[in-house]
PDB file of C-alpha atoms in Angstrom:
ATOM      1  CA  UNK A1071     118.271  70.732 166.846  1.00 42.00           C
ATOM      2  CA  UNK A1072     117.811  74.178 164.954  1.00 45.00           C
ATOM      3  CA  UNK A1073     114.590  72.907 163.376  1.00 53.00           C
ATOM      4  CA  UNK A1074     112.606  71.270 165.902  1.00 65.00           C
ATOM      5  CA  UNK A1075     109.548  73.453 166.332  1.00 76.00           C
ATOM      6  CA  UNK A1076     107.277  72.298 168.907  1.00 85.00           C
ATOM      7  CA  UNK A1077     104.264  74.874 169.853  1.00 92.00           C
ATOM      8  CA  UNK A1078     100.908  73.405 168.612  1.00 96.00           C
ATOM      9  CA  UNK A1079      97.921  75.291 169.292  1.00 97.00           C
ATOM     10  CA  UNK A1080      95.153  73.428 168.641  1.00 98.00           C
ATOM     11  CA  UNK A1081      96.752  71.178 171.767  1.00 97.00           C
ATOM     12  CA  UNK A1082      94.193  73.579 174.003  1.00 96.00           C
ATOM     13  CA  UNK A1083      91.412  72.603 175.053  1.00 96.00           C
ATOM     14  CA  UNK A1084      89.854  76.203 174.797  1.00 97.00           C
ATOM     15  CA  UNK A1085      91.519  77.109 171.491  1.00 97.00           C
ATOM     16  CA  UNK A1086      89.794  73.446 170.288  1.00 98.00           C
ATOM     17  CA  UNK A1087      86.283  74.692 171.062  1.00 98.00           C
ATOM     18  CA  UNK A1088      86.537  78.360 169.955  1.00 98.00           C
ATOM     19  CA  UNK A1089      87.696  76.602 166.524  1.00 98.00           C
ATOM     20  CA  UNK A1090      85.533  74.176 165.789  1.00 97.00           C
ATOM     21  CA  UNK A1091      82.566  76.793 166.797  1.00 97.00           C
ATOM     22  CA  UNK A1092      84.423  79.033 164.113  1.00 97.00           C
ATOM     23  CA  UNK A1093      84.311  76.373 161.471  1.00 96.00           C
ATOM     24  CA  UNK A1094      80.437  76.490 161.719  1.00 97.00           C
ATOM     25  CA  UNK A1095      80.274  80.179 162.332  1.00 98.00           C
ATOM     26  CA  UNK A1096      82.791  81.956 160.086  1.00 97.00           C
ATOM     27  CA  UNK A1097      82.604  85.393 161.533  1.00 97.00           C
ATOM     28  CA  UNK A1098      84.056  84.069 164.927  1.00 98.00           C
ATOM     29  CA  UNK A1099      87.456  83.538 162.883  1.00 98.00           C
ATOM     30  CA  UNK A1100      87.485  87.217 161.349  1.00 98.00           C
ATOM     31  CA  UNK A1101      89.778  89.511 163.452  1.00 98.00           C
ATOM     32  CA  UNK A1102      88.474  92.685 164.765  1.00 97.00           C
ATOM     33  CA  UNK A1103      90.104  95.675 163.297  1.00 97.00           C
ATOM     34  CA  UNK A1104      91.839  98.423 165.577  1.00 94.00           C
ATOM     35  CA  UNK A1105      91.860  96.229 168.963  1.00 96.00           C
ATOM     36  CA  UNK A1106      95.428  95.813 168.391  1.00 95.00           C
ATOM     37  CA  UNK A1107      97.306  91.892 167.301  1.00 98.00           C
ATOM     38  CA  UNK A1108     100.359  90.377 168.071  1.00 98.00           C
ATOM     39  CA  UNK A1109     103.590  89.515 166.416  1.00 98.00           C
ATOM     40  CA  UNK A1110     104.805  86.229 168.606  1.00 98.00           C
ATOM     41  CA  UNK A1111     108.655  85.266 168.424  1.00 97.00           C
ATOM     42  CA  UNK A1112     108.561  81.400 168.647  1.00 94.00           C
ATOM     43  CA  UNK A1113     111.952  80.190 167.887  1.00 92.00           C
ATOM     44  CA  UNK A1114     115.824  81.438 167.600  1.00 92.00           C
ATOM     45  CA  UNK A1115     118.271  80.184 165.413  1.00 90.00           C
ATOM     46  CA  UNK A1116     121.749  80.689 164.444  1.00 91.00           C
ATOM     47  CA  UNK A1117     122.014  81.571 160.667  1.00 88.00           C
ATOM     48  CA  UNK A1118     124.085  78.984 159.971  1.00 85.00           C
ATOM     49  CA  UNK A1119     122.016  76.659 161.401  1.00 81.00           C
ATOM     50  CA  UNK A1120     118.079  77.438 159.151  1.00 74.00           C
ATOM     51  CA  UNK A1121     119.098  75.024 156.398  1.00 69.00           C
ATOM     52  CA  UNK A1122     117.490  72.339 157.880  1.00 68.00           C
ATOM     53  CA  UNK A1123     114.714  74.188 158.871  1.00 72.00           C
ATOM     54  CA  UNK A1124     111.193  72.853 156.913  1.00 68.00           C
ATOM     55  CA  UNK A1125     109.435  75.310 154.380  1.00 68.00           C
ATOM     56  CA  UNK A1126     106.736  76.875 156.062  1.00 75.00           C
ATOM     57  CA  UNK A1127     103.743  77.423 154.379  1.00 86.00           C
ATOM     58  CA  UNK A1128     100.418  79.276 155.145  1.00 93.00           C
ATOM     59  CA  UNK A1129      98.121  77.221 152.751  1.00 92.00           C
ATOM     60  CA  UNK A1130      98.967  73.864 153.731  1.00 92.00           C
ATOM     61  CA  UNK A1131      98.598  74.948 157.625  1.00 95.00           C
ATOM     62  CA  UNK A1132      95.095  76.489 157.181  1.00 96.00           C
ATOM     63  CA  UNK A1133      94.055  73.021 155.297  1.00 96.00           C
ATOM     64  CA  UNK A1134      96.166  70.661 158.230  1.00 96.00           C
ATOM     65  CA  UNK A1135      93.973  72.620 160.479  1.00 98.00           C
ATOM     66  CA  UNK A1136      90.910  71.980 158.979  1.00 97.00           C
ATOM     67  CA  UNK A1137      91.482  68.654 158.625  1.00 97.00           C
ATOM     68  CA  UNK A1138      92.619  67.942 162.321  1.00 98.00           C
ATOM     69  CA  UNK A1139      89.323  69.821 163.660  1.00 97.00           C
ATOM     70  CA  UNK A1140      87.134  67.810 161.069  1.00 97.00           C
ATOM     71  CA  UNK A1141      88.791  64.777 162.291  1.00 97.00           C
ATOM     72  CA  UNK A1142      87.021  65.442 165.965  1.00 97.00           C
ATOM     73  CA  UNK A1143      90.978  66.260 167.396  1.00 97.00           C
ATOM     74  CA  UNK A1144      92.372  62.947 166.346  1.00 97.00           C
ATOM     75  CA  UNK A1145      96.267  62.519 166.786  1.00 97.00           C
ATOM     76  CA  UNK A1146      99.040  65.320 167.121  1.00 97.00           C
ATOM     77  CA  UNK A1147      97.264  68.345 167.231  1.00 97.00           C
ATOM     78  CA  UNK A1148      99.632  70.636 164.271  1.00 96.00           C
ATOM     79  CA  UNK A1149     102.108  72.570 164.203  1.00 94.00           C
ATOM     80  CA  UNK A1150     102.026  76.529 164.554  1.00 95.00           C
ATOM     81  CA  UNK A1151     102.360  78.306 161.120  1.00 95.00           C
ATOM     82  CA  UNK A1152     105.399  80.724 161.138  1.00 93.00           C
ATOM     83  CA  UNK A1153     104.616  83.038 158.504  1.00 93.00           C
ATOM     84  CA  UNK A1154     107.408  85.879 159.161  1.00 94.00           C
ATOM     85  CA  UNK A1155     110.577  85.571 160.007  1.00 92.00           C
ATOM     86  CA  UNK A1156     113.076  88.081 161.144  1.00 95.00           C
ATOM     87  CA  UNK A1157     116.498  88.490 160.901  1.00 95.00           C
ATOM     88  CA  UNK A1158     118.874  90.540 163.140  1.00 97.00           C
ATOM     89  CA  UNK A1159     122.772  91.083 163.345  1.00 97.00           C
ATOM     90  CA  UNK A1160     124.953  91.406 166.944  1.00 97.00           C
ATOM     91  CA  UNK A1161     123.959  90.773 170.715  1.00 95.00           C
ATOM     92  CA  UNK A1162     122.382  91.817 173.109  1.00 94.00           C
ATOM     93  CA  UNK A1163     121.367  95.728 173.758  1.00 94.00           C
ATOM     94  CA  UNK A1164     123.396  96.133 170.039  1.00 96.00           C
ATOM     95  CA  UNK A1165     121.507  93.343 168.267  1.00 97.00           C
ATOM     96  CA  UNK A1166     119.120  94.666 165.415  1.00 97.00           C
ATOM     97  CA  UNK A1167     116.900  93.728 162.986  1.00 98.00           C
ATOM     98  CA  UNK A1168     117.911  93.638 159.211  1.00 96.00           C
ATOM     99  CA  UNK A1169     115.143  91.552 157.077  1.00 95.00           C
ATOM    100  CA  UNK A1170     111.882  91.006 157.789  1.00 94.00           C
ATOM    101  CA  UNK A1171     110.253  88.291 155.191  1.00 90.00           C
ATOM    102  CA  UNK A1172     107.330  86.234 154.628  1.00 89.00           C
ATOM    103  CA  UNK A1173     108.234  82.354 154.815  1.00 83.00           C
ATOM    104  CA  UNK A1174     108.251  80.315 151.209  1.00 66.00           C
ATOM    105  CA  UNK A1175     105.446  77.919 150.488  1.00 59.00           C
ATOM    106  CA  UNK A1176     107.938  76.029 147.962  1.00 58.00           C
ATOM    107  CA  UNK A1177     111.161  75.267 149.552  1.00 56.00           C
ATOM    108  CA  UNK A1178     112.975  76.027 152.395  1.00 56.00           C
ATOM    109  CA  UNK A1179     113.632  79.550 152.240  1.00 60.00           C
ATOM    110  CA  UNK A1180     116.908  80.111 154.114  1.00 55.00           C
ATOM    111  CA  UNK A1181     118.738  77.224 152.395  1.00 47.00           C
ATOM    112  CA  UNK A1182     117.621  78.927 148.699  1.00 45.00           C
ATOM    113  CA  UNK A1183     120.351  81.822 148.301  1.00 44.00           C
ATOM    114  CA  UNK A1184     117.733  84.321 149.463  1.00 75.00           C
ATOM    115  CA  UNK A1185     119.209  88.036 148.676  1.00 80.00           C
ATOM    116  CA  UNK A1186     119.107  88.766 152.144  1.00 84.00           C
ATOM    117  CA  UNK A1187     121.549  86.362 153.317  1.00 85.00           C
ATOM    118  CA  UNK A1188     123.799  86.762 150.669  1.00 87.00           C
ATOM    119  CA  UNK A1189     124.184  90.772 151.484  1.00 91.00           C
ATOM    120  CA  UNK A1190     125.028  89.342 154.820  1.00 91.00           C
ATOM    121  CA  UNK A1191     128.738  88.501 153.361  1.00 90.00           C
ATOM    122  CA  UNK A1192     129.176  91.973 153.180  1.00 94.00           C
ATOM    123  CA  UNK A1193     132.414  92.694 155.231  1.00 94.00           C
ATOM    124  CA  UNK A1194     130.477  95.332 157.504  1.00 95.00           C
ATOM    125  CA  UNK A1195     128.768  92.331 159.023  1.00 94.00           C
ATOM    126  CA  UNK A1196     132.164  90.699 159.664  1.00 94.00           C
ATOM    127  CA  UNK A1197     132.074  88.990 163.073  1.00 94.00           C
ATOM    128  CA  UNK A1198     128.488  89.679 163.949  1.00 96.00           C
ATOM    129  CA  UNK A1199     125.919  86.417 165.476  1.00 96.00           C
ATOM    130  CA  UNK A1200     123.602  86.386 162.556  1.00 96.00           C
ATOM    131  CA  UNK A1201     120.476  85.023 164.095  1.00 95.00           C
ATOM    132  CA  UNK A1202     116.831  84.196 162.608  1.00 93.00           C
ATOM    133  CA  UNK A1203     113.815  84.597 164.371  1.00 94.00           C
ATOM    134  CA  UNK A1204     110.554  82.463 163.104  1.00 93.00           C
ATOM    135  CA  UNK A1205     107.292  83.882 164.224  1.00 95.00           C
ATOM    136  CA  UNK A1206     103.622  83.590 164.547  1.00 96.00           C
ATOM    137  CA  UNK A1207     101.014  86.072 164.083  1.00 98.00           C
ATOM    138  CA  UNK A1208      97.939  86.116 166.093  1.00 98.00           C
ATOM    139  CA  UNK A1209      94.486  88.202 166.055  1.00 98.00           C
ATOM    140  CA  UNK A1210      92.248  88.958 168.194  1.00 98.00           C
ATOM    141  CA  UNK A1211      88.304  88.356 168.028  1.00 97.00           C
ATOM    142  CA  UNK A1212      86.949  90.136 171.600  1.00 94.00           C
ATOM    143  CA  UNK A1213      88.895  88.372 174.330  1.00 94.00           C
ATOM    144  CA  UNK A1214      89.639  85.279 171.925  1.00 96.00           C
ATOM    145  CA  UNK A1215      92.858  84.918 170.337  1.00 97.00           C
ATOM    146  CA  UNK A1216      93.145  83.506 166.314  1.00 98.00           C
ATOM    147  CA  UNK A1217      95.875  82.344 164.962  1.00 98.00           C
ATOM    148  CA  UNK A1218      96.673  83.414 161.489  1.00 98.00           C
ATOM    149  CA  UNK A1219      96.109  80.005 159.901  1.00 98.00           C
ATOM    150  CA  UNK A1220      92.396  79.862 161.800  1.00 98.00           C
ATOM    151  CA  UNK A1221      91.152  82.989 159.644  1.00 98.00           C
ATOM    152  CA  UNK A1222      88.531  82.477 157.271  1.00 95.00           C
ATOM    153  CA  UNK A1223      88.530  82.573 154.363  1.00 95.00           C
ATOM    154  CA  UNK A1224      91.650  81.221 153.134  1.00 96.00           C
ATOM    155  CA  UNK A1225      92.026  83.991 150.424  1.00 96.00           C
ATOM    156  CA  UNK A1226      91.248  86.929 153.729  1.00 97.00           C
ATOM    157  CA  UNK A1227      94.221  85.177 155.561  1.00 97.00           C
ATOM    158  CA  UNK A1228      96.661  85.419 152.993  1.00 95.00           C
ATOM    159  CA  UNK A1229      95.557  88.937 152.155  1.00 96.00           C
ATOM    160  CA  UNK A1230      96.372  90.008 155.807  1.00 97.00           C
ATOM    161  CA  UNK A1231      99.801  88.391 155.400  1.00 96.00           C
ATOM    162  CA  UNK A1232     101.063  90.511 152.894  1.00 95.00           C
ATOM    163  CA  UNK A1233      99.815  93.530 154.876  1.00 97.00           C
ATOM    164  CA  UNK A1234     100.485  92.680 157.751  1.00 98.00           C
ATOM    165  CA  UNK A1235     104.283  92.270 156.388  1.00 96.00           C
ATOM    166  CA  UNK A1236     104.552  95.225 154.463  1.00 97.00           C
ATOM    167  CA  UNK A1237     103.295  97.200 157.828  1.00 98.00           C
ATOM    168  CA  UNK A1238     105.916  95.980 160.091  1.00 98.00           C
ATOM    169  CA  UNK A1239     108.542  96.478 156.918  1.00 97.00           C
ATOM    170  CA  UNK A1240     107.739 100.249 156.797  1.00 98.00           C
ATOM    171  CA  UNK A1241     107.095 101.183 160.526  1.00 98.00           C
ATOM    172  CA  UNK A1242     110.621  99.127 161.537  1.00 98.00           C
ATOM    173  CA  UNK A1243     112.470  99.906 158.320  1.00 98.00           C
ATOM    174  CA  UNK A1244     115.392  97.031 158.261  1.00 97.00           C
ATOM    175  CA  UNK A1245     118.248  98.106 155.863  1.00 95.00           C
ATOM    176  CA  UNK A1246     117.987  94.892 153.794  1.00 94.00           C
ATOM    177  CA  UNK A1247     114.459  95.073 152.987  1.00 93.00           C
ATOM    178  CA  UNK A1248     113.578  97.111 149.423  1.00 91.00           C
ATOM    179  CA  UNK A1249     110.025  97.023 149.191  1.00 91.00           C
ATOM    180  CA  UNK A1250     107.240  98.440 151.151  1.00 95.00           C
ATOM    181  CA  UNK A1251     109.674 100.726 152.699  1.00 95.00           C
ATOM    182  CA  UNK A1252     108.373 104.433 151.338  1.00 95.00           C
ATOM    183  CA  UNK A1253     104.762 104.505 151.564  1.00 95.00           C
ATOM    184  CA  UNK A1254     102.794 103.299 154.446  1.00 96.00           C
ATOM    185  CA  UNK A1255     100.806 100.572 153.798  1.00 96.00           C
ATOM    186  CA  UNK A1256      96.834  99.661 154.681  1.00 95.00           C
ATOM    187  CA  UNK A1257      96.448  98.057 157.846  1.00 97.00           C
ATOM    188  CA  UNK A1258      93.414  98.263 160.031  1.00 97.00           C
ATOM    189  CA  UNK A1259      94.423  96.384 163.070  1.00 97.00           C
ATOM    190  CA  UNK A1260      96.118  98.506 165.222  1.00 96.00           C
ATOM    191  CA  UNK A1261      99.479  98.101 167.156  1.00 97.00           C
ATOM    192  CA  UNK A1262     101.244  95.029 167.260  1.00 98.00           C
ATOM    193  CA  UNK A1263     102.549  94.004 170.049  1.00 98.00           C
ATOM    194  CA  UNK A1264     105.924  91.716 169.556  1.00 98.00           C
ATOM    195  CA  UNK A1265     106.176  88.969 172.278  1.00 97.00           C
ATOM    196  CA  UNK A1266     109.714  87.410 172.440  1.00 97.00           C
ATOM    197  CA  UNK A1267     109.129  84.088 174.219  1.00 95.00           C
ATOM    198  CA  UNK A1268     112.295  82.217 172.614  1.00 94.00           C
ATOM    199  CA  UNK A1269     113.913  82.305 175.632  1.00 92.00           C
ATOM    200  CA  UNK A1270     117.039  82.660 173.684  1.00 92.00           C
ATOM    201  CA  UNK A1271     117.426  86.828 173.891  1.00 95.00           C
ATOM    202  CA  UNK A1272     115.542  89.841 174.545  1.00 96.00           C
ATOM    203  CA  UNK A1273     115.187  90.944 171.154  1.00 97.00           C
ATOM    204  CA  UNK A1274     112.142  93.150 170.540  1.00 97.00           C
ATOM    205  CA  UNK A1275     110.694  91.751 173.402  1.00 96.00           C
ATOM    206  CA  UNK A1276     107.150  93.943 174.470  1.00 97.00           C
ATOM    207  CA  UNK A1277     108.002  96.060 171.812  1.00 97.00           C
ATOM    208  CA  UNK A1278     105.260  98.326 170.059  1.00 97.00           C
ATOM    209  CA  UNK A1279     105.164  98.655 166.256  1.00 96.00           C
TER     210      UNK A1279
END
């Protein structure tokens, strides 16, 4: 099914630990700046196929995660948050990225008319797979690995979403996109590295932005 999602972090027994110690120690769930972070490409879907795909949001996931670790583990570990999403036009070694965009909190955003999609009509993109690519973002703390929903505070997290956004807008510079496209924006964590693990296509795969 297009929106069965699946990965679920906190399902390690390592990530479990580092967690919990960063619930008691904030600092651990900071990022470093300039080490470098990474831009992971979870799931493919057809375009036609996102309108059953749940709303994503970045507030409820940091609380679920909370909750689950203050619960000692209890249950089904949560889902990953997949705060960016991507979306590209054609196959293969011609396939390329249009819109880049930050997943709604309120509905689900690819069954809402979003601009994007509707510019996709345009006859120019006649006969091309329209595909959309949801994706996590992950920082790193030394050798440990924090997923975006982990950072503390909530209010540092969310601030670090819109930047890190508006940095892969203006370095990749899709032809849908309007804003953050001109100036480059603040961001203090060096490269991201794009991992394509969808299994699905190559796209962007150990790419450098």
């Amino acid at each position: 099914m297009a929106f069965e999602l699946t990965y679920r972090p906190l399902e390690n027994g390592k990530n479990q630990i580092y967690f919990r110690r960063g619930i008691i120690n904030n600092t651990l769930l900071v990022p470093e700046k300039e080490i470098g972070c990474y831009l992971v490409i979870q799931s493919s879907f057809p375009l036609y196929e996102t309108v059953n795909i749940p709303a994503q949001s970045l507030n409820i996931s940091w609380q679920v995660n909370q909750d689950y670790a203050s619960s000692n583990y209890t249950g089904q570990a949560p889902l990953a948050c997949y705060p960016i999403y991507l979306i590209t036009v054609g196959d293969d070694k011609n396939e390329r990225l249009v819109y880049i965009g930050k997943t709604s909190s309120q509905s689900a955003r690819f069954s809402s008319g979003h601009r994007a999609i509707t510019k996709l009509h345009h006859p120019k993109y006649d006969g091309m797979t329209k595909r959309v690519y949801l994706c996590c973002i992950v920082f790193l703390k030394g050798s440990n690995e924090i997923q975006i929903e982990w950072i503390r505070s909530f209010e540092f997290a969310e601030k670090l979403l819109k930047q890190f956004e508006a940095n892969l807008i203006f370095w990749s510079q899709p032809e849908l996109n309007t804003q953050h496209m001109k100036k480059e924006p603040l961001f203090e964590y060096g490269q991201v590295h794009v991992q394509n693990i969808t299994g699905e296509t190559c796209f962007w795969h150990d790419k450098f932005i």
